[in-house]
Coordinates of C-alpha atoms and ligand atoms in Angstrom, one line a residue:
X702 CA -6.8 5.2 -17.9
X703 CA -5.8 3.8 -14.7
X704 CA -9.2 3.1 -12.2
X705 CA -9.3 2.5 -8.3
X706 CA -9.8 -1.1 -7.1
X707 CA -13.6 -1.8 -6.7
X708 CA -13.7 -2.4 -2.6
X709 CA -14.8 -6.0 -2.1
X710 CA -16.7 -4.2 1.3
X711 CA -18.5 -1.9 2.4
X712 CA -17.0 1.5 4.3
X713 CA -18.5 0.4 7.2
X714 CA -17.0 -3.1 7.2
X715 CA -13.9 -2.6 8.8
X716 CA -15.9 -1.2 12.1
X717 CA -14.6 -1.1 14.6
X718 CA -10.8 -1.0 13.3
X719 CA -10.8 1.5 11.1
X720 CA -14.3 3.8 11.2
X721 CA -16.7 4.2 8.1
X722 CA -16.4 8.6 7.3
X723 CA -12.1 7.7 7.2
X724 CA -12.6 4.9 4.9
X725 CA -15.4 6.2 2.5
X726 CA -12.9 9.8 2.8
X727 CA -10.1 7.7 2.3
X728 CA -11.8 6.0 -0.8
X729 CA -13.6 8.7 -2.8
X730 CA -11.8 11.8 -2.2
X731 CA -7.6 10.8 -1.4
X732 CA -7.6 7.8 -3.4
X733 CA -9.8 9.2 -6.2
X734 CA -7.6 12.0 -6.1
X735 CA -4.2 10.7 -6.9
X736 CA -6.2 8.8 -9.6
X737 CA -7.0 11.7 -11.1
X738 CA -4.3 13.7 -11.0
X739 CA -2.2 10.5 -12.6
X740 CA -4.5 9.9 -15.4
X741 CA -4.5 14.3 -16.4
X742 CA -0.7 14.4 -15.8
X743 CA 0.0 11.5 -18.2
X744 CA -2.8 12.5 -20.9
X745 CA -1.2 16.3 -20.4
X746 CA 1.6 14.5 -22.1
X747 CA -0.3 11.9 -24.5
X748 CA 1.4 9.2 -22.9
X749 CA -1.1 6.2 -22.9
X750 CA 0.9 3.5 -20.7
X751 CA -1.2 0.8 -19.4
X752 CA 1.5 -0.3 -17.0
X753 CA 2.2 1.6 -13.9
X754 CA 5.3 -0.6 -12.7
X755 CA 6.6 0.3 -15.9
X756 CA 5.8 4.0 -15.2
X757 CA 7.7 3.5 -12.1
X758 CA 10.9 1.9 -13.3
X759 CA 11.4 4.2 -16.1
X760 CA 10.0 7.5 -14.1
X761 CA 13.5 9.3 -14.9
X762 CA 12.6 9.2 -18.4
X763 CA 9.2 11.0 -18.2
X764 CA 8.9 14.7 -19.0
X765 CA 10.2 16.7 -16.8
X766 CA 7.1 18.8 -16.4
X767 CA 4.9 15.4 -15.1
X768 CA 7.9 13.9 -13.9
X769 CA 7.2 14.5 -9.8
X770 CA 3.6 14.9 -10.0
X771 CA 3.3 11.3 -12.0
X772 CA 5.8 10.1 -9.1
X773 CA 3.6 11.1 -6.5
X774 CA 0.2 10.2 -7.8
X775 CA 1.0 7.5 -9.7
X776 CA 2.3 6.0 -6.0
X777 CA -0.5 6.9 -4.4
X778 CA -3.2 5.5 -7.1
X779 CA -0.8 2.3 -6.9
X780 CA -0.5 2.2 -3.4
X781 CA -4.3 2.6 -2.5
X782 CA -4.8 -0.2 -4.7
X783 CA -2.5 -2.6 -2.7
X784 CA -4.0 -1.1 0.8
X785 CA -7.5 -2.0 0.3
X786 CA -7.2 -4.7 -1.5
X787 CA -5.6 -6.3 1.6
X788 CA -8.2 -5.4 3.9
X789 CA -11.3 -7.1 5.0
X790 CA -14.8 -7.6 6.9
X791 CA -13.2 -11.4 8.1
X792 CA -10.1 -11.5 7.4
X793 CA -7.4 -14.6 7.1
X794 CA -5.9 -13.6 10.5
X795 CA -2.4 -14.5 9.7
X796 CA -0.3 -16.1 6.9
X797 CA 0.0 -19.9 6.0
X798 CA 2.1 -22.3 3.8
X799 CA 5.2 -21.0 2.1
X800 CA 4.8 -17.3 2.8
X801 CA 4.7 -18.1 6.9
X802 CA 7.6 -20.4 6.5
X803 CA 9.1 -17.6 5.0
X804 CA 8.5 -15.2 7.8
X805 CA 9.0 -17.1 10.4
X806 CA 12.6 -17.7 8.8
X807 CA 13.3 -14.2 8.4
X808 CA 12.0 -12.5 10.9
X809 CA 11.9 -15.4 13.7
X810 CA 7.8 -15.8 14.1
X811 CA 4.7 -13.8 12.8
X812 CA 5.0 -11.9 15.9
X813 CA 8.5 -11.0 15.4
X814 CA 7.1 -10.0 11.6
X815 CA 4.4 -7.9 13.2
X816 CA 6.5 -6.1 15.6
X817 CA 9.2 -5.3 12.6
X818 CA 6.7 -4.1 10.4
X819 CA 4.9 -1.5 13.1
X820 CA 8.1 -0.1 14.3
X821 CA 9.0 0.7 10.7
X822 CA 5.1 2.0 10.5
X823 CA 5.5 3.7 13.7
X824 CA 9.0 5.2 12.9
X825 CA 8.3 6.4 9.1
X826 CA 8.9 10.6 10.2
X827 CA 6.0 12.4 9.0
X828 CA 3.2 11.0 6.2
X829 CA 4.4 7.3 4.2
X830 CA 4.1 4.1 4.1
X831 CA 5.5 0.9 5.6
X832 CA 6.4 -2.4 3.4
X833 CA 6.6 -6.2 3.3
X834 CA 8.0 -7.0 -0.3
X835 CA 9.5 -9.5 -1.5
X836 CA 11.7 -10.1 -4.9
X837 CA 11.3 -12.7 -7.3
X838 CA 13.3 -15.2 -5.4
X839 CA 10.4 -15.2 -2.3
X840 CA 13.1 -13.0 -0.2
X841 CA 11.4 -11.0 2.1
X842 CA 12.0 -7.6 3.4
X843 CA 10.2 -4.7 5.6
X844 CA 11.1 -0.9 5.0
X845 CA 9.7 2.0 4.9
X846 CA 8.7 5.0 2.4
X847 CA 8.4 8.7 2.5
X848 CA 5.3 10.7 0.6
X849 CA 3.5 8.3 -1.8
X850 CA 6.8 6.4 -3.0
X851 CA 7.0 2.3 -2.8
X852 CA 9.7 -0.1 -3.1
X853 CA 8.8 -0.4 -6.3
X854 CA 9.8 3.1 -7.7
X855 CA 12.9 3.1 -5.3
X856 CA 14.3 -0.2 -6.0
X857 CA 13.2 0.1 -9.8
X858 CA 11.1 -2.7 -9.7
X859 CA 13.9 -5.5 -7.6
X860 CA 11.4 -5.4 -4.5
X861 CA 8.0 -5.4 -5.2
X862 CA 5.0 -4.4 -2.0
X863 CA 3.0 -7.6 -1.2
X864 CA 1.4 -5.7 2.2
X865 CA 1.5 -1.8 2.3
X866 CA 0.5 0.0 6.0
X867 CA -0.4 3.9 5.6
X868 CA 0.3 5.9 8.0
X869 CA -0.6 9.3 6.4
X870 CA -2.7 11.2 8.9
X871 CA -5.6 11.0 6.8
X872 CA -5.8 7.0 7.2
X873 CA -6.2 7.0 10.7
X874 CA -7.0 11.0 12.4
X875 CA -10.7 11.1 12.4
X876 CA -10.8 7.9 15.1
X877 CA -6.9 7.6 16.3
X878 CA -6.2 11.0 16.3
X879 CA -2.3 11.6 17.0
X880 CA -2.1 8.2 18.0
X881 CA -0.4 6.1 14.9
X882 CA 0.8 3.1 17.2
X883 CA -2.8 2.6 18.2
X884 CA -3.9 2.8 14.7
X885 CA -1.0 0.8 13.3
X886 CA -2.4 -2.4 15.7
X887 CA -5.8 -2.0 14.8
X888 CA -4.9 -2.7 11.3
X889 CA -3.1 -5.2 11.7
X890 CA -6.7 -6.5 13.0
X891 CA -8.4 -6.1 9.2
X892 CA -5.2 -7.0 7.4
X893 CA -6.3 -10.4 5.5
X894 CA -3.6 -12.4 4.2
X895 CA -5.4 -15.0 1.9
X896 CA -4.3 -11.8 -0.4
X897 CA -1.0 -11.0 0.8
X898 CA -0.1 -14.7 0.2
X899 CA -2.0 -14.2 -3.3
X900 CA 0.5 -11.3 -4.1
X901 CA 3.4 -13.3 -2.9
X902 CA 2.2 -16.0 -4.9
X903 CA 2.1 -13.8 -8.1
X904 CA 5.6 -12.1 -7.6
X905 CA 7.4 -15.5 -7.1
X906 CA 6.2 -17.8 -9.8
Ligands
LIG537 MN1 -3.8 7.1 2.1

């Protein structure tokens, strides 16, 4: 059985950013959802995988029957978990150590990274994601996703999500309304990358 992430906040925590009704939504009814519908897809088959990256790099060899609706759940219980995981009430406002050398060498300066990674947020047509991933060698990359899929499902596990931005409707309509861009910087606000370094951290050792 795969389980949501316990928040380490409240739904009001993230005030003024991003407002309490779309996180506790977000939470308990989208996130709880995909959950859901990933656990009864895979016990529909009697699959009992404990893994979801491995679920994701051998997708093409699920049943045909579970085979989209694992894809798209499974990526959206997985990429909830990397979302608000990253968020917090104080945040580490920006990245330090080896991941910041990093950036700064890839993308120029944290500004630079910021700007990369919203344009890709902002320019994602319709519901998705935007990435920063890396691969095991600490190379870093921004893209973007359609739907509920990652770099992990697309690049069969070679680039692996270390930040994830949603910019589903459903993160951001209740307070930004139609305006994405707006929400995209006020994210960027609650984004706390003591974790993202954490994640970094994990992939590259
Ligand atoms: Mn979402």
């Amino acid at each position: 059985m795969f389980k949501q992430i316990t928040l380490p906040y409240s739904y009001a925590d993230l005030e003024p950013y991003i407002d309490t009704l779309t996180m506790e939504t977000h939470y308990t009814k989208h996130h709880a959802g995909y959950t859901k519908n990933l656990n009864d897809a895979l016990l529909k088959v009697n699959i009992e995988e404990s893994s979801i990256e491995k679920i994701f790099r051998e997708i093409d060899d699920l049943p045909e029957e579970i085979r989209t609706t694992v894809r798209n759940n499974g990526g959206g219980y997985y990429n909830h978990n990397l979302y608000f995981a990253h968020l917090a009430k104080h945040p580490q406002k920006a990245p330090t150590g080896l991941l910041l050398e990093k950036i700064n060498a890839t993308f120029g300066s944290f500004t630079a990274f910021q700007e990369t990674i919203s344009k890709a947020a902002l320019g994602q047509f319709g519901s998705g994601w935007a990435w920063l991933s890396t691969n095991i060698k600490g190379d870093l990359r921004v893209s973007s996703s359609p739907n509920q899929d990652n770099p992990l499902i697309e690049t069969k596990g070679v680039w692996i999500p270390i930040l994830g931005i949603d910019v589903w409707e459903h993160a951001y309509y209740l307070k930004h309304k139609n305006l994405r861009g707006a929400y995209i910087k006020d994210l960027l606000e609650v984004i706390d990358w003591q974790v993202v370094e954490k994640n970094y951290q994990k992939v590259i050792q």
